CSV table of C-alpha atoms and ligand atoms in Angstrom, one decimal:
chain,number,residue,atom,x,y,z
A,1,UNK,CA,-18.6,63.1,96.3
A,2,UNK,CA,-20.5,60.1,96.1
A,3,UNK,CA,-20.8,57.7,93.0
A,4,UNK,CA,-24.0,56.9,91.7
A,5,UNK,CA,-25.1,52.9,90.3
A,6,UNK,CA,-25.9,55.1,86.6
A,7,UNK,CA,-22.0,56.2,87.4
A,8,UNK,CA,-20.5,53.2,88.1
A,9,UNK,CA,-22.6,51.3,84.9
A,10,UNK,CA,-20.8,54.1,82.8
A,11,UNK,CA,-17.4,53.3,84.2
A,12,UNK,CA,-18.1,49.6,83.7
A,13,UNK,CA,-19.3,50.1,79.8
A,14,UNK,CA,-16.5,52.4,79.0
A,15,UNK,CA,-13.5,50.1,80.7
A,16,UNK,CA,-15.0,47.1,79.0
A,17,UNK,CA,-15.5,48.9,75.1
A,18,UNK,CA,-11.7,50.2,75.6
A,19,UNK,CA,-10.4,47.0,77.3
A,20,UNK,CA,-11.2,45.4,73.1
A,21,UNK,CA,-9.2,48.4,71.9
A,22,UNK,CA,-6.2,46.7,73.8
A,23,UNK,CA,-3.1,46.0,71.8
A,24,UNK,CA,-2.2,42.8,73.8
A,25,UNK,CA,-0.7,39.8,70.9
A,26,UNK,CA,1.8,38.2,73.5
A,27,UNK,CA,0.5,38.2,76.9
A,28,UNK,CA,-3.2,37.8,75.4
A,29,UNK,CA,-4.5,39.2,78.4
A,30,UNK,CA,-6.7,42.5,77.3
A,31,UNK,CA,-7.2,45.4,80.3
A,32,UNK,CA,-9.7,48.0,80.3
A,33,UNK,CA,-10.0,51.0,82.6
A,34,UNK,CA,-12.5,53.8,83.2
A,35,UNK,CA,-11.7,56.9,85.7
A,36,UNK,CA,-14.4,59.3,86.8
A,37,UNK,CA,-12.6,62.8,87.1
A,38,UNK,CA,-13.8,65.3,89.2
A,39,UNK,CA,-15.4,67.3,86.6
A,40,UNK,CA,-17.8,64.5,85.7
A,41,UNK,CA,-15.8,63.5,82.2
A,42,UNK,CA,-14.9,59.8,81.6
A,43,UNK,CA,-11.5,58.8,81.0
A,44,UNK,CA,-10.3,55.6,79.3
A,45,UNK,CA,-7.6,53.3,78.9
A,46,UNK,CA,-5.9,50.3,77.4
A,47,UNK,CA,-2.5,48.2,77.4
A,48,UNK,CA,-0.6,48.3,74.4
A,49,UNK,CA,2.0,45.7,74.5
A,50,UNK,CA,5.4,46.1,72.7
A,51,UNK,CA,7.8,43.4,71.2
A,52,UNK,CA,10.5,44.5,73.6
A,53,UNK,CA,8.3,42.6,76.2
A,54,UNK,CA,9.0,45.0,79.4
A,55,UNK,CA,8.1,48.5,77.9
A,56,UNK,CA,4.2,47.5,77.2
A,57,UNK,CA,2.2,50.1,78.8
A,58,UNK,CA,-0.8,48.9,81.5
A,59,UNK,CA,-4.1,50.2,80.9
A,60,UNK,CA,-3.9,52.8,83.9
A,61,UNK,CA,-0.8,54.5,82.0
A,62,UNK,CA,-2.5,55.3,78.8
A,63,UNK,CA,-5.5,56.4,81.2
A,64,UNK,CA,-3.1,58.8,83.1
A,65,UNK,CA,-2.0,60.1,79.9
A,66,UNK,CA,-5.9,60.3,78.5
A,67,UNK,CA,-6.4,62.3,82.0
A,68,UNK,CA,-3.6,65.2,81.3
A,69,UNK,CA,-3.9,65.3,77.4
A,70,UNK,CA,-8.1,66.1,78.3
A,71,UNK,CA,-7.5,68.8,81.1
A,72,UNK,CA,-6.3,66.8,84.3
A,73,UNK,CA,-8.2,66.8,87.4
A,74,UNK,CA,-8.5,64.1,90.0
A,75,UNK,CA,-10.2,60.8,90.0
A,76,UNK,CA,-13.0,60.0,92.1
A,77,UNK,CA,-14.3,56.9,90.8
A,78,UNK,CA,-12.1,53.3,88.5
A,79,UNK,CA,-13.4,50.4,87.3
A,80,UNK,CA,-10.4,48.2,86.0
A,81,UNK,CA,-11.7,44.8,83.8
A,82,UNK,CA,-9.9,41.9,82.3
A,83,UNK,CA,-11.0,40.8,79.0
A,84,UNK,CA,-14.2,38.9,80.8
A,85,UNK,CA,-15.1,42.3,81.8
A,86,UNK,CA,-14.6,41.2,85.2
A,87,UNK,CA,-13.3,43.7,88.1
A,88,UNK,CA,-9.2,43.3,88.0
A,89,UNK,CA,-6.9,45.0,90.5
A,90,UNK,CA,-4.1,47.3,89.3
A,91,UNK,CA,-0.7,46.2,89.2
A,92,UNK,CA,1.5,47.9,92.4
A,93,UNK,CA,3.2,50.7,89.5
A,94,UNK,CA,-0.4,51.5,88.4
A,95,UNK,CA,-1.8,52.1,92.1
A,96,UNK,CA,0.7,54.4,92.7
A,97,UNK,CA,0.0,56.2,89.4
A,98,UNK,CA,-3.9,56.2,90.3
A,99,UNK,CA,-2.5,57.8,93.5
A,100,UNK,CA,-0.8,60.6,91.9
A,101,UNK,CA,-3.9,61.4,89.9
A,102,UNK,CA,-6.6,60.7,92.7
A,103,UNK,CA,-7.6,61.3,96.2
A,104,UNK,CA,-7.0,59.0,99.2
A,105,UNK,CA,-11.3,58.9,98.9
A,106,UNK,CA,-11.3,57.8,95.3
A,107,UNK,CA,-13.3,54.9,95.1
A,108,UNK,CA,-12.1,51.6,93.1
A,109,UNK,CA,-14.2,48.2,91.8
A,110,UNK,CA,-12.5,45.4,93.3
A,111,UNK,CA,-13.4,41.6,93.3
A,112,UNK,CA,-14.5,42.2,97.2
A,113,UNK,CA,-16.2,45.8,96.4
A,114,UNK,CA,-16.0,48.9,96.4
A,115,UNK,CA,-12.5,50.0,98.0
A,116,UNK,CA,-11.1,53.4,98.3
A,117,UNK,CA,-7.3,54.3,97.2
A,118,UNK,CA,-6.0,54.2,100.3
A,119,UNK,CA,-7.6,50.8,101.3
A,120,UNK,CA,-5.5,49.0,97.8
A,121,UNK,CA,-2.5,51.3,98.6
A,122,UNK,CA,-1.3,51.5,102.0
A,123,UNK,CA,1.1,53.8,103.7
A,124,UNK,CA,1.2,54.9,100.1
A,125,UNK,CA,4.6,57.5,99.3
A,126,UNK,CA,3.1,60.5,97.5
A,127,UNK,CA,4.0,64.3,96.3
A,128,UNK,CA,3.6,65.3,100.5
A,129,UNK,CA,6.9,63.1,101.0
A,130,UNK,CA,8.7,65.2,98.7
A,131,UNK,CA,7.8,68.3,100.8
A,132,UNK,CA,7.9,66.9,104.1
A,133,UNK,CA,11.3,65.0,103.5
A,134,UNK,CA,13.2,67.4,101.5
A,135,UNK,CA,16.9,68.2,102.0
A,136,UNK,CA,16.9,71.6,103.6
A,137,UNK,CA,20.7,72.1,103.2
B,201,LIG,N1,-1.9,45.0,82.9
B,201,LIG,C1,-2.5,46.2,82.9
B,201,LIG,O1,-2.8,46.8,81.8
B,201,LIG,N2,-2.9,46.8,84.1
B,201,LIG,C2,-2.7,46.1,85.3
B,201,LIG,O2,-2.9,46.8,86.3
B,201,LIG,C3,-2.2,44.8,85.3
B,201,LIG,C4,-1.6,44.3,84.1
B,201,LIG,C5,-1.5,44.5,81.6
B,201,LIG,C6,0.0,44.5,81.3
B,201,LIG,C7,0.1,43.4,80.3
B,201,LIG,O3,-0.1,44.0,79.0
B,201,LIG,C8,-1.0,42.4,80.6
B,201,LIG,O4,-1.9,43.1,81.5
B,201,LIG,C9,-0.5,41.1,81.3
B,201,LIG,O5,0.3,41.4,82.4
């Protein structure tokens, strides 16, 4: 499935209203994140940060949530932002999440381009290891 420039505006609209919705009053740093499901909905997401400093939530967890508590599905198109509204790469925890709830094909807005899954996640470990690796005893 290929994305289309009216697409990827969308994405970049909705990640930058949501990224103002962030709850971010210590690290001051706002994300925003927009994922294009499969079905053609748009999914949002912000961080919400936390006065116990290490349980804030990135933007791409309250997405993942978004995407289950709306149906599910897979991703096939993200636009992350920073609070300039300019393309930011997900943290290593929140590629693997986008993994989990993508393809290997879904395409991703990085400060070099357009990048697929597997190109910003490498190698990555996924649900097939589970299966292929199990104990059989
Ligand atoms: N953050 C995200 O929301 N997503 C990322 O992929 C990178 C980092 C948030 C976490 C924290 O609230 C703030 O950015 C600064 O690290």
């Amino acid at each position: 499935m290929t994305t289309s420039d009216q697409q990827w505006d969308a994405l970049a609209q909705a990640a930058i209203g949501i990224m103002k919705m962030a709850y971010a009053p210590y690290s001051k740093f706002k994300v925003g994140v927009a994922g294009l499901m499969d079905d053609g909905r748009i999914v949002v997401g912000c961080n919400v940060e936390n006065a116990s400093y290490g349980i804030g939530l990135c933007a791409e967890c309250g997405m993942v949530s978004a995407i289950h508590a709306s149906g599910g599905g897979k991703l096939v198109a993200i636009t992350c932002v920073d609070q300039h509204g300019n393309s930011l790469m997900p943290c290593g925890r929140c590629r693997q999440l986008l993994w989990e709830n993508g393809t290997p094909t879904t395409q991703i807005t990085t400060p070099e381009g357009i990048k697929t899954l597997t190109e910003i996640l490498p190698q990555a470990f996924g649900p097939d290891d589970l299966i292929a690796r199990k104990e059989t005893r």
